[in-house]
PDB file of C-alpha atoms in Angstrom:
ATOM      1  CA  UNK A  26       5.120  19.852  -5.224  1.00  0.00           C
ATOM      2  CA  UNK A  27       5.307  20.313  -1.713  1.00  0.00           C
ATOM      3  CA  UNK A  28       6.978  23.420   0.387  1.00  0.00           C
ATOM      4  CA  UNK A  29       7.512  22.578   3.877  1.00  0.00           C
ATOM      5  CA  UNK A  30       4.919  20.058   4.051  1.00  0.00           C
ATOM      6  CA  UNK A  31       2.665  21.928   1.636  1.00  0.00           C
ATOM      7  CA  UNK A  32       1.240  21.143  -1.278  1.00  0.00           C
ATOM      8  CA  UNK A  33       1.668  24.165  -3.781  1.00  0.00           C
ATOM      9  CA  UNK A  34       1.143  23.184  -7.226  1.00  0.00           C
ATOM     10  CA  UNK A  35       0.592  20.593  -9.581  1.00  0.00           C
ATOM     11  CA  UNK A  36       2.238  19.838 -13.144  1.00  0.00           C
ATOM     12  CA  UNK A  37       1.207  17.687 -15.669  1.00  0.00           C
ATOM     13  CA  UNK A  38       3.750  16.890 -18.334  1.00  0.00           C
ATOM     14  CA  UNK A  39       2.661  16.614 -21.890  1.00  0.00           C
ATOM     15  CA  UNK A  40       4.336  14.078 -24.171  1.00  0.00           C
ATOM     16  CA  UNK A  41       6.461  10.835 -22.649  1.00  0.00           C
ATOM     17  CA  UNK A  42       5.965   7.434 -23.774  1.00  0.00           C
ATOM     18  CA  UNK A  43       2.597   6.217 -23.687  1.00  0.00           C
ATOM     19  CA  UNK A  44       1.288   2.570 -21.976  1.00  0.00           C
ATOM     20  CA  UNK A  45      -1.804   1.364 -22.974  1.00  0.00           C
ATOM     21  CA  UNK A  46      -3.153  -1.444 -21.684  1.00  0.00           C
ATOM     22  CA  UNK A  47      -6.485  -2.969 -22.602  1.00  0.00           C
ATOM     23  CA  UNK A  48      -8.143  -4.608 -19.587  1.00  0.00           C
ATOM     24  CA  UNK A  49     -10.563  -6.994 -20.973  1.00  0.00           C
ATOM     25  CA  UNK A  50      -7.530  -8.671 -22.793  1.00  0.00           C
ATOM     26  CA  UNK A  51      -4.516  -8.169 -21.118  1.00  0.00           C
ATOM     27  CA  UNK A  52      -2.896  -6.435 -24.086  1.00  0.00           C
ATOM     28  CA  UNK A  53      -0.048  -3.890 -24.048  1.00  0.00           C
ATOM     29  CA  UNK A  54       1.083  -1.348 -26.428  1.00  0.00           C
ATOM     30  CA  UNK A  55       3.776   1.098 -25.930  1.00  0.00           C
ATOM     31  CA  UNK A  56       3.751   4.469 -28.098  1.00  0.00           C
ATOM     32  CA  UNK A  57       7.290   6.441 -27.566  1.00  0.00           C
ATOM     33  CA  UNK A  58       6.720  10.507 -27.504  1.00  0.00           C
ATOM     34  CA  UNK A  59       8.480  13.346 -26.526  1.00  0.00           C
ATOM     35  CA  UNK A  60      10.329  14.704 -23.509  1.00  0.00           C
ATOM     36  CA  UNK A  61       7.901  16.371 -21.792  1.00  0.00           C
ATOM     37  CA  UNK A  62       9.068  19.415 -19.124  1.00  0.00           C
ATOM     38  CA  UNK A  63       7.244  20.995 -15.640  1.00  0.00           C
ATOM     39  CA  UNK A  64       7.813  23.839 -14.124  1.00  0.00           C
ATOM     40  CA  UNK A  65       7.275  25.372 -10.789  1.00  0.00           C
ATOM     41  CA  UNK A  66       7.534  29.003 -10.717  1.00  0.00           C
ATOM     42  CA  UNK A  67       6.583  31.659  -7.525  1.00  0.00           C
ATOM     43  CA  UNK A  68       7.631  29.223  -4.926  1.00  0.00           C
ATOM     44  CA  UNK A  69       7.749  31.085  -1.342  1.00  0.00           C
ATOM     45  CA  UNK A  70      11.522  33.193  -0.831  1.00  0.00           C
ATOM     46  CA  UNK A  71      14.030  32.082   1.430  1.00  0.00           C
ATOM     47  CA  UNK A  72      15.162  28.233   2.244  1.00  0.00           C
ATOM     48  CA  UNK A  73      12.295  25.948   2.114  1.00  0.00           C
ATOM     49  CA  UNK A  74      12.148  22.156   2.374  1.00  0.00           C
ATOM     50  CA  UNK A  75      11.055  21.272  -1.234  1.00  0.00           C
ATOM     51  CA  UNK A  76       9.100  17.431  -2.513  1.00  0.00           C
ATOM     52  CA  UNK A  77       9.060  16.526  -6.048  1.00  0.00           C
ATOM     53  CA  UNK A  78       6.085  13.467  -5.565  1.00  0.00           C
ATOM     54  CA  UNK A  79       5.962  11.978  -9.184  1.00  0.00           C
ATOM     55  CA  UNK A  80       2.873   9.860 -10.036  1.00  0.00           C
ATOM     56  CA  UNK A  81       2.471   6.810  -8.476  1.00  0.00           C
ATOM     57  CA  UNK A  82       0.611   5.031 -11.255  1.00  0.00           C
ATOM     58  CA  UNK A  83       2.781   5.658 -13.987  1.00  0.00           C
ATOM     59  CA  UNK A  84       6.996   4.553 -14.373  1.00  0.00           C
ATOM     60  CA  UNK A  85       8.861   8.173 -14.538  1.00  0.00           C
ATOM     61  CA  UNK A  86      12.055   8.706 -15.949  1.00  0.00           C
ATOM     62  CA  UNK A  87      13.902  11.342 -14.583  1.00  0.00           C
ATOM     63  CA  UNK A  88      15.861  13.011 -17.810  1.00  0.00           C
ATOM     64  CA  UNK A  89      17.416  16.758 -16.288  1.00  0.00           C
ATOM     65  CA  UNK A  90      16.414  18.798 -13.112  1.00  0.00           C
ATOM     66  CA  UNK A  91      17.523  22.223 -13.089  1.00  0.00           C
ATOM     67  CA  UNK A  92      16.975  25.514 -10.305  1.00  0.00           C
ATOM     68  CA  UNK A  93      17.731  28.965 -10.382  1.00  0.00           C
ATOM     69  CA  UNK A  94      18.857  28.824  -7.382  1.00  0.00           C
ATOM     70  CA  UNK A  95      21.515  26.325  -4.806  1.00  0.00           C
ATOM     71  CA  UNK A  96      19.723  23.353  -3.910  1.00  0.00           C
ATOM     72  CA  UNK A  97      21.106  21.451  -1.466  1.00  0.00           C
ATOM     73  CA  UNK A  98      19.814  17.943   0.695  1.00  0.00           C
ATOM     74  CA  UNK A  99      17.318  18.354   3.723  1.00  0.00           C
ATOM     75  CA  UNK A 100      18.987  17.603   6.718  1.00  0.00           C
ATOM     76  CA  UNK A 101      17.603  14.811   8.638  1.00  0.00           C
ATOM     77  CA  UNK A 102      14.075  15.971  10.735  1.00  0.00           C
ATOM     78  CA  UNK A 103      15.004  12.382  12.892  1.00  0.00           C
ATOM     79  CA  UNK A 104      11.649  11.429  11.898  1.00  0.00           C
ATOM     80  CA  UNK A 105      11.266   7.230  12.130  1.00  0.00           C
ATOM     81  CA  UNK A 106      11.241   5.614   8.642  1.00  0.00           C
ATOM     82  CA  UNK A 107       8.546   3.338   8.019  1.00  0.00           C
ATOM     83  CA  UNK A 108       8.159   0.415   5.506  1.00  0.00           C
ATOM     84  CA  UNK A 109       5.121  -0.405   4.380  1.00  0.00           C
ATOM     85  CA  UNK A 110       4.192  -3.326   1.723  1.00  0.00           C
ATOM     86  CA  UNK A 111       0.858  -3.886   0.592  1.00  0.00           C
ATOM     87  CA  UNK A 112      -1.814  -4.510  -2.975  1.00  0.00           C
ATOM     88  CA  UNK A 113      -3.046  -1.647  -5.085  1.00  0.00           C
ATOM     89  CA  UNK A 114      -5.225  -0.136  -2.496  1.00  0.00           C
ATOM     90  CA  UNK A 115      -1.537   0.756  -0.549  1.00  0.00           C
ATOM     91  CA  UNK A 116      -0.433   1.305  -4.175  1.00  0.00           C
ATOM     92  CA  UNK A 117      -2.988   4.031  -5.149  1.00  0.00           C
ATOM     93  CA  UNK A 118      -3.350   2.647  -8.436  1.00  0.00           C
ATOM     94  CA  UNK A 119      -7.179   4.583  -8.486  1.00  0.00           C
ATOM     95  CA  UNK A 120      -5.611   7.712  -7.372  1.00  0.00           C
ATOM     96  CA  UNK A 121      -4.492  11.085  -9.559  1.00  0.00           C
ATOM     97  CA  UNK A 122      -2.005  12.695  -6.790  1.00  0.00           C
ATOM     98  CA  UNK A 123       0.282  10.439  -4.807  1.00  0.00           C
ATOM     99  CA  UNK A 124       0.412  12.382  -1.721  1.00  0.00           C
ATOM    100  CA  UNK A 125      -3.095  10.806  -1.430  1.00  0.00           C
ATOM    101  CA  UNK A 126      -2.963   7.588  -1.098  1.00  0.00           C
ATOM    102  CA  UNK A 127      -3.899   6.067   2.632  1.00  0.00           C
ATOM    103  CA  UNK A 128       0.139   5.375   4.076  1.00  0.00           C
ATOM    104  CA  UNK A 129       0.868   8.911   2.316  1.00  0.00           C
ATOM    105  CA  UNK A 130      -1.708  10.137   4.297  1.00  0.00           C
ATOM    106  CA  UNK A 131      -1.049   8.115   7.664  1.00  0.00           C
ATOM    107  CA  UNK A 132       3.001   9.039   7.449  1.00  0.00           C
ATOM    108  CA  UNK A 133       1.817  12.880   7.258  1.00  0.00           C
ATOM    109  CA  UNK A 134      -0.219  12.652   9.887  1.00  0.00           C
ATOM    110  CA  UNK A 135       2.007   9.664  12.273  1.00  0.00           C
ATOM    111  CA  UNK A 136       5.308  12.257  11.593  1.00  0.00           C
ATOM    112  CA  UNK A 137       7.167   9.408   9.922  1.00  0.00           C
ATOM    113  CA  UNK A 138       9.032   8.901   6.579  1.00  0.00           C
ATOM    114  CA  UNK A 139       7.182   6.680   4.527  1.00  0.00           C
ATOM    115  CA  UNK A 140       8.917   4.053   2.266  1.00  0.00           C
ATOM    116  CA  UNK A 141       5.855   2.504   0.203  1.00  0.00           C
ATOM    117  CA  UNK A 142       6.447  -0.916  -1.327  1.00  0.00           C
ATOM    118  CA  UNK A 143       2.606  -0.898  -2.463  1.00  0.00           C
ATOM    119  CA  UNK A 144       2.468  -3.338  -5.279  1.00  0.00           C
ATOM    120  CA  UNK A 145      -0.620  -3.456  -7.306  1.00  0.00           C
ATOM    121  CA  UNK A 146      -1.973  -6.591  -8.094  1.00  0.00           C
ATOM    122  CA  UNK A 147       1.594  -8.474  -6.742  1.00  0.00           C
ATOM    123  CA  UNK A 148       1.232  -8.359  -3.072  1.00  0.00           C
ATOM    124  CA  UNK A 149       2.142 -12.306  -2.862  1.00  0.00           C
ATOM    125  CA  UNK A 150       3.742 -13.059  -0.055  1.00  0.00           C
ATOM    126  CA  UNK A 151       6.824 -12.796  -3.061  1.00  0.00           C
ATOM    127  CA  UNK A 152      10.254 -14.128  -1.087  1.00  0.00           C
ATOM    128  CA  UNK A 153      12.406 -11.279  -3.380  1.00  0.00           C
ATOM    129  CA  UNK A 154       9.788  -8.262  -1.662  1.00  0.00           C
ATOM    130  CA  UNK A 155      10.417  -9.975   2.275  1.00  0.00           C
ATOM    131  CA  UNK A 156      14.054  -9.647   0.982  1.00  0.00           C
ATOM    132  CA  UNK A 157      14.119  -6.692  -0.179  1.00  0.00           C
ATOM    133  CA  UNK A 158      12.213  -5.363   2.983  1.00  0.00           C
ATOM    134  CA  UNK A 159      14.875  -7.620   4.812  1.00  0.00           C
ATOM    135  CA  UNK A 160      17.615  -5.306   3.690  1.00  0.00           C
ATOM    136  CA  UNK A 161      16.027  -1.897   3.672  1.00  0.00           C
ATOM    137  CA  UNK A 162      17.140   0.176   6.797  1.00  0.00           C
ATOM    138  CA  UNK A 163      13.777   0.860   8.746  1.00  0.00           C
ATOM    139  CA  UNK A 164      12.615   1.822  12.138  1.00  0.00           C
ATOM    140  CA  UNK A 165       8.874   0.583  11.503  1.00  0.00           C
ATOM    141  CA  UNK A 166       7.606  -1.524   9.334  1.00  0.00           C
ATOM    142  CA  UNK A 167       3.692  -3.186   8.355  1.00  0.00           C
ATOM    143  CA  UNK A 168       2.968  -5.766   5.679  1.00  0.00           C
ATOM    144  CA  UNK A 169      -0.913  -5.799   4.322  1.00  0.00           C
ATOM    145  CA  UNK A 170      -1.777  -9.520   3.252  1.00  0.00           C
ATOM    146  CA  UNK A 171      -4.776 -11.131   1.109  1.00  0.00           C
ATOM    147  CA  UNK A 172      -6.821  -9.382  -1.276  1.00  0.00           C
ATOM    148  CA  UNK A 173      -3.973  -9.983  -3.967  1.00  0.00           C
ATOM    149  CA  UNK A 174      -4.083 -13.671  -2.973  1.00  0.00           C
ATOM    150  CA  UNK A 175      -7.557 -14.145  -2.940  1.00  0.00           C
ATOM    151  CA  UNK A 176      -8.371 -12.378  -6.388  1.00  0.00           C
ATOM    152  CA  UNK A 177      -5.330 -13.935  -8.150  1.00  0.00           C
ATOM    153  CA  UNK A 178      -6.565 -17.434  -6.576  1.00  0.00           C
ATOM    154  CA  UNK A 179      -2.980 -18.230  -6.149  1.00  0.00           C
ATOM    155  CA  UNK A 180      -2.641 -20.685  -3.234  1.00  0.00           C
ATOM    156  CA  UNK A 181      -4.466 -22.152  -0.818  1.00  0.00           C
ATOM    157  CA  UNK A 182      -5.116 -22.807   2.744  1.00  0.00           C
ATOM    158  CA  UNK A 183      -2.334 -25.449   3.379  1.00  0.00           C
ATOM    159  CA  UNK A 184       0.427 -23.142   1.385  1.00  0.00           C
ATOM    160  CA  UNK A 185      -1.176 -19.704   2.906  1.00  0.00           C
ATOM    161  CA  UNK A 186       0.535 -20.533   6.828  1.00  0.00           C
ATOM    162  CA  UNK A 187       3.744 -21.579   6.064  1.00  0.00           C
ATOM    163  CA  UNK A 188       4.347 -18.689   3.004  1.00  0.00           C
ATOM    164  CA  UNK A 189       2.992 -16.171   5.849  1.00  0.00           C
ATOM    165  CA  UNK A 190       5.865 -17.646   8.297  1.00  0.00           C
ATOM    166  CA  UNK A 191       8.248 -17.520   5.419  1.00  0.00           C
ATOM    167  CA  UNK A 192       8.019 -13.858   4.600  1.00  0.00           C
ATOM    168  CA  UNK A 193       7.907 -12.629   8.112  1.00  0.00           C
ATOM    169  CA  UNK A 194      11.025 -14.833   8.843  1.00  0.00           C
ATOM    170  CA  UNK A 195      13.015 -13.265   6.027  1.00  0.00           C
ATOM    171  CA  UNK A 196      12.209  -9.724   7.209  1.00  0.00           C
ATOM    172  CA  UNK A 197      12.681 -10.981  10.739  1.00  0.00           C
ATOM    173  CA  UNK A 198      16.169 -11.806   9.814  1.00  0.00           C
ATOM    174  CA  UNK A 199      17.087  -8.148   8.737  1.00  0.00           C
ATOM    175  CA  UNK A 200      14.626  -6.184  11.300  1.00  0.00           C
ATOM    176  CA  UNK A 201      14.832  -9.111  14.556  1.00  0.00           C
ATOM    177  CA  UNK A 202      13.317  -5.675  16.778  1.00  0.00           C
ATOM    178  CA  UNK A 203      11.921  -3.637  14.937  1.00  0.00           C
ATOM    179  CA  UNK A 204       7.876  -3.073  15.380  1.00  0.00           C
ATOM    180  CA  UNK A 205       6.118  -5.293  12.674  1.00  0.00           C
ATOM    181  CA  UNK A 206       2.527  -4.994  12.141  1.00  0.00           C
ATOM    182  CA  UNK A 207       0.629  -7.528  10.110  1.00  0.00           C
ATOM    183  CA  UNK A 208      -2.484  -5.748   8.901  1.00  0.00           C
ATOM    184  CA  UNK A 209      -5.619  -8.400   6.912  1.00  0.00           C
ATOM    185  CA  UNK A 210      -7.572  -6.814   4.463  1.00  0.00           C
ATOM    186  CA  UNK A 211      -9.815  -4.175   4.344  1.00  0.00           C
ATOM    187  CA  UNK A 212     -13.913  -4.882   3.953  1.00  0.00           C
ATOM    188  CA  UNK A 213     -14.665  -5.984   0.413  1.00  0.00           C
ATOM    189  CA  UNK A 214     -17.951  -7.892   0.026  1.00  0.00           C
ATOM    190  CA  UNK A 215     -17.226  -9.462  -3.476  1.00  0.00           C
ATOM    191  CA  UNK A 216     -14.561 -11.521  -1.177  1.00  0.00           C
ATOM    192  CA  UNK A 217     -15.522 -11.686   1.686  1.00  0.00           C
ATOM    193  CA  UNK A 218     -16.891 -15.344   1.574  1.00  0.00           C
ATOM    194  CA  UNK A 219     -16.477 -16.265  -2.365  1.00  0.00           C
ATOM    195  CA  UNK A 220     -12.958 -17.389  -3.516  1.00  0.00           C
ATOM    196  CA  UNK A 221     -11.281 -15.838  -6.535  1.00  0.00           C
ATOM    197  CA  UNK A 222     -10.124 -15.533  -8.997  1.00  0.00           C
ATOM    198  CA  UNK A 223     -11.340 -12.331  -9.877  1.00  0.00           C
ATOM    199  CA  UNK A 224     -12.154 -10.770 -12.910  1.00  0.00           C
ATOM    200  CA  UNK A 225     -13.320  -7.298 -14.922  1.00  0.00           C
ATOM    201  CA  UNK A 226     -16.460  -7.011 -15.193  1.00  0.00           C
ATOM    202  CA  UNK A 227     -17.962  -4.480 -17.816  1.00  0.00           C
ATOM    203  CA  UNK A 228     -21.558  -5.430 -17.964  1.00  0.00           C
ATOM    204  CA  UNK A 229     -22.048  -2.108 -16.369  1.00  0.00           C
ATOM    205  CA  UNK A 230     -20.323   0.235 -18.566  1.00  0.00           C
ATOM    206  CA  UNK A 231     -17.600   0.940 -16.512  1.00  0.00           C
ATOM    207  CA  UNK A 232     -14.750  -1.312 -15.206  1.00  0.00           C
ATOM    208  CA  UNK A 233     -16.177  -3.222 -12.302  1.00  0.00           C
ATOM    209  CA  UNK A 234     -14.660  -6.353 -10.519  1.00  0.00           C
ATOM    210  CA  UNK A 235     -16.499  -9.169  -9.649  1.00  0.00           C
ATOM    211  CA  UNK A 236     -15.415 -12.946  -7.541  1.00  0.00           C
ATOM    212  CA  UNK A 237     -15.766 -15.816  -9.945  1.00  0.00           C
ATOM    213  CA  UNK A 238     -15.083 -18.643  -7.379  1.00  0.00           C
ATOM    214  CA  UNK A 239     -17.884 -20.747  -5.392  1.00  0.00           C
ATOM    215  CA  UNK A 240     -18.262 -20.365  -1.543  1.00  0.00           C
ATOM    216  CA  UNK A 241     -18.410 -24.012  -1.442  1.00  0.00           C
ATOM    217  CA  UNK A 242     -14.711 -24.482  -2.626  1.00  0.00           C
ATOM    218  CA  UNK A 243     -13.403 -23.300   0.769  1.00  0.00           C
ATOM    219  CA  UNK A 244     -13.867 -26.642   1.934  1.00  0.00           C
ATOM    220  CA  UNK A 245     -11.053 -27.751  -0.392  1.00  0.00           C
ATOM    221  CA  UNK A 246      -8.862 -24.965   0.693  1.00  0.00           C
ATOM    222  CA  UNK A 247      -9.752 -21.830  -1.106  1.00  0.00           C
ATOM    223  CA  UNK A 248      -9.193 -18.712   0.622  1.00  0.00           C
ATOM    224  CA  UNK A 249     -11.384 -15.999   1.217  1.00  0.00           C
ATOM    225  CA  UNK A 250     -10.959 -12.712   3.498  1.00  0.00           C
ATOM    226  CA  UNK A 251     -12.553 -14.281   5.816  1.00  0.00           C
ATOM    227  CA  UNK A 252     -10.401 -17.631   5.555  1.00  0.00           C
ATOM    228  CA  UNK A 253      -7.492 -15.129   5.634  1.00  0.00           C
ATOM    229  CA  UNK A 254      -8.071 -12.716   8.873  1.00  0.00           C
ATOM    230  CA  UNK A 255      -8.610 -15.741  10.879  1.00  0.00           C
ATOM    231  CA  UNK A 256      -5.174 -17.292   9.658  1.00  0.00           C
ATOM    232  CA  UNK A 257      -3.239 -14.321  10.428  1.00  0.00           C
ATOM    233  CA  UNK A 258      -4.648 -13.372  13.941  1.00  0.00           C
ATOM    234  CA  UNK A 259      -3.416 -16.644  14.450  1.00  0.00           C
ATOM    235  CA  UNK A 260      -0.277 -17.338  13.286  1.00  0.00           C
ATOM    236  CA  UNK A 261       0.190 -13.364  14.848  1.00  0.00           C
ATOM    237  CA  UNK A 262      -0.436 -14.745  18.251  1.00  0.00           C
ATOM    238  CA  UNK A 263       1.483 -17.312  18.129  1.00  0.00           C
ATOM    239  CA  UNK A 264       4.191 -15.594  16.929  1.00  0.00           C
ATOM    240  CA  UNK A 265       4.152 -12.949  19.439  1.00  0.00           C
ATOM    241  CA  UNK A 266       4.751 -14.982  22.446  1.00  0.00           C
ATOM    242  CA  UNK A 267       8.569 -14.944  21.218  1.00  0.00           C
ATOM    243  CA  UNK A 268       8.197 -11.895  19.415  1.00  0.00           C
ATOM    244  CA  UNK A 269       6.914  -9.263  21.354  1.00  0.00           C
ATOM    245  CA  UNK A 270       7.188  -6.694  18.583  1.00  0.00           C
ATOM    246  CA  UNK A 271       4.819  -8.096  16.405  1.00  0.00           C
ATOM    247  CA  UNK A 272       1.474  -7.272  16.026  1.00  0.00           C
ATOM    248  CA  UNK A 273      -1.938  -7.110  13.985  1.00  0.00           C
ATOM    249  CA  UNK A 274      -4.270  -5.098  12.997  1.00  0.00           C
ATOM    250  CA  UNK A 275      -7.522  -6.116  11.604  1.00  0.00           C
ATOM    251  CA  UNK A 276      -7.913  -4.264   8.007  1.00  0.00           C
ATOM    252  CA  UNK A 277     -11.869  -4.187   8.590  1.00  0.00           C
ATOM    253  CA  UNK A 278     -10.772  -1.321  11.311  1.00  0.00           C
ATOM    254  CA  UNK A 279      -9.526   1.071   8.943  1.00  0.00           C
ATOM    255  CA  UNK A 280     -12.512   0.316   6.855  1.00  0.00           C
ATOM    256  CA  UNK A 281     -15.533  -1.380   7.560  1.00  0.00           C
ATOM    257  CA  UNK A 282     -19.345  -2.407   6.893  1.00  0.00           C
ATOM    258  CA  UNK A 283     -20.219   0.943   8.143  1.00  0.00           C
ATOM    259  CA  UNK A 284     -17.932   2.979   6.104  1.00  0.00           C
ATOM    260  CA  UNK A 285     -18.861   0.679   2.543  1.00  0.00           C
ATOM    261  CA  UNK A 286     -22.432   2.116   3.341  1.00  0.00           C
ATOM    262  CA  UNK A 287     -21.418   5.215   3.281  1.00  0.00           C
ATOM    263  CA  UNK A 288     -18.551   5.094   0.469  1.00  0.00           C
ATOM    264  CA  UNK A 289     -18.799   2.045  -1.387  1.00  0.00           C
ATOM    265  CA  UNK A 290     -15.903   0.857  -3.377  1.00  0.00           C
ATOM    266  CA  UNK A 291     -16.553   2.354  -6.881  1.00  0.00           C
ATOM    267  CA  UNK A 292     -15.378  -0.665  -8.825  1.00  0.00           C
ATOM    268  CA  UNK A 293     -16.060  -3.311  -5.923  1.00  0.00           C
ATOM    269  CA  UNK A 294     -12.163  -3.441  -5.148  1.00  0.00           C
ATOM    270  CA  UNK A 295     -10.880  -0.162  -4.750  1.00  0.00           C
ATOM    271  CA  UNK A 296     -11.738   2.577  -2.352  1.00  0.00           C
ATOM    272  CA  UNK A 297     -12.310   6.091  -3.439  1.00  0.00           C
ATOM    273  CA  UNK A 298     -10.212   9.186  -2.278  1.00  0.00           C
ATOM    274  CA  UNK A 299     -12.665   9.581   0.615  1.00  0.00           C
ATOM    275  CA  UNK A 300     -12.329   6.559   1.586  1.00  0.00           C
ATOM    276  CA  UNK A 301      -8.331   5.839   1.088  1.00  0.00           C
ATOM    277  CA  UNK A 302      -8.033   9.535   3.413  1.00  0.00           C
ATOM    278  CA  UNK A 303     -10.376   7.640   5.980  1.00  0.00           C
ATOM    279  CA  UNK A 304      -8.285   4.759   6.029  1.00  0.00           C
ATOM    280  CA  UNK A 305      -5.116   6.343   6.372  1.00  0.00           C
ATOM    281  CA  UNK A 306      -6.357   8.542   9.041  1.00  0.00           C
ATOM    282  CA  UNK A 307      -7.523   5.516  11.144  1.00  0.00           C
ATOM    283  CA  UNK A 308      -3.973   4.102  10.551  1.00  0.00           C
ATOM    284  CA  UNK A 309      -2.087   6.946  11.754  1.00  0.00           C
ATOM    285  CA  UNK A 310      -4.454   6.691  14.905  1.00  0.00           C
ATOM    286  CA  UNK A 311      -4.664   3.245  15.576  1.00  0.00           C
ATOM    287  CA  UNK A 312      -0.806   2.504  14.282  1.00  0.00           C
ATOM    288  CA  UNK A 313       1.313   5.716  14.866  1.00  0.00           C
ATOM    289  CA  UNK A 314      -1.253   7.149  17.993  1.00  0.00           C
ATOM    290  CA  UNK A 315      -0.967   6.667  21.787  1.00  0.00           C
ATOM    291  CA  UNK A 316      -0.574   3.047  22.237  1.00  0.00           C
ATOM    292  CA  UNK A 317      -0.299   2.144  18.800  1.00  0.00           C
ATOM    293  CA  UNK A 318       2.430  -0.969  17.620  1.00  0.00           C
ATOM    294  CA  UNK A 319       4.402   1.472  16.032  1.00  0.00           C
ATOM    295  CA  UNK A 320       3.960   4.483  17.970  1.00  0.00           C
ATOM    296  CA  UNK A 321       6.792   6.021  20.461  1.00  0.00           C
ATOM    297  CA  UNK A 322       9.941   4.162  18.355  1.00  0.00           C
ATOM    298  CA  UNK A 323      12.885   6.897  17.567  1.00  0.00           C
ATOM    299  CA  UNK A 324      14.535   6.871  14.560  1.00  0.00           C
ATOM    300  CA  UNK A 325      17.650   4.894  13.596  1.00  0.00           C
ATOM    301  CA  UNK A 326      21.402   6.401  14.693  1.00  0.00           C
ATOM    302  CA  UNK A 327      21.724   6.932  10.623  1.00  0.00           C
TER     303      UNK A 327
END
């Protein structure tokens, strides 16, 4: 719970159904349980803006929510909203408290409300998600493109450029002004150079993931993050000349060679909470600061 931008307490619910899914095999079983209920008591007196942020990793159903006292809607602050679609790392599928993950982090910090279509493991250039961002009112937006397609090994090179043109088109159509930012991937070594797909890895005791493709298959057309920054600073700049609105962002600024020597990603994929708070902390700077592709837009006439 947040109080005027504050966090203030944290609830975990006991009982709710129960999703178990076993890694090494893919296998899913659901175990129904009880209604589970939270409270937060000694919140501050007086009127307060008040944030409910349910977890992030798990699907929440909402059954009653009750006060003892008038609740009403906060009135718009006028603050831009901004859409943001990305993998797991955007997701926060590693994290405990949602208000953690990197864009929860860079929309605190850039003064914007954040909308976060951050899908993990299904950031695929999907046409329903560039429709979907097509017809959600924003005033910013940023798509984050290719670790999902390089570790799913779901395309390649010839089918990466036009499904890249394809998605932006489609949210082009419902945002034709509106500041896009195409952001590559972050650093990760395991893909940097080696194809997917990827896979667990447990050799270690704990869930690691590892690149099971051979550097020598980009010449057929396997991507890599490599393969993949160097297709979308170029179809970026080419699409800017007409669209002056669009821009990119190279993921390897928000986190880089120097910051995996410092805090390496713990299973080879994902970054830690020190390192998603860097990253969305560089974004906010580099995206929402003086300057920045998406800085100085006012929000929609709503």
């Amino acid at each position: 719970m947040l109080v005027d931008g504050r966090s203030v307490a944290r609830a975990t619910a006991a009982g709710g159904n129960v999703r178990t899914i076993d890694m090494s095999t893919g296998g899913v079983k659901l175990r129904p349980g009880p209604v589970g209920t939270l409270r937060f008591a000694e919140l501050p007196a007086g009127e307060k803006d008040v944030e409910i942020w349910l977890p992030q990793r798990e699907a929440t159903e909402l059954v009653a929510l009750r006060t003892d006292a008038p609740v009403v809607p906060a009135p718009d602050r006028g603050r831009p909203v901004w859409l943001h679609h990305g993998s797991s790392i955007s997701h926060g599928s590693d994290l405990e408290d949602p208000t953690a993950t990197w864009p929860a982090v860079a929309a605190a910090l850039g003064g914007v409300e954040l909308i976060n279509l951050g899908f993990s493991g299904s950031a695929l250039l999907d046409p329903f998600t560039a429709r979907a961002m097509r017809d959600t009112p924003a005033d910013l937006i940023s798509v984050k493109i290719g670790i999902n397609l390089v570790n799913a090994d779901l395309m390649r090179l010839r089918a990466f450029g036009p499904a890249v043109h394809g998605f932006l088109d489609t949210v082009r159509d419902g945002h034709p002004d509106v500041p896009l930012l195409v952001v590559s991937p972050i650093l990760c070594p395991i893909h940097e150079d080696t194809p997917g797909p990827g896979a667990p890895d447990f050799s270690t005791g704990t869930l690691q993931f590892r690149a099971t493709g051979d550097p020598a298959e980009r010449a057929a057309g396997k991507l890599t993050l490599t393969v993949i920054r160097d297709e979308l600073r170029r179809i970026t700049a080419e699409r800017a000349v007409d669209d002056p609105n669009l821009a990119y962002l190279d993921g390897r600024e928000l986190y880089g060679e120097a910051d995996f020597a410092e805090l390496p990603l713990p299973d080879q994929l994902h970054p830690d909470p020190a390192a998603d708070r860097r990253i969305g902390e560089r974004f906010a700077k580099l995206a929402f600061g003086p300057g920045g592709p998406l800085a100085g837009t006012p929000a929609r006439q709503r």
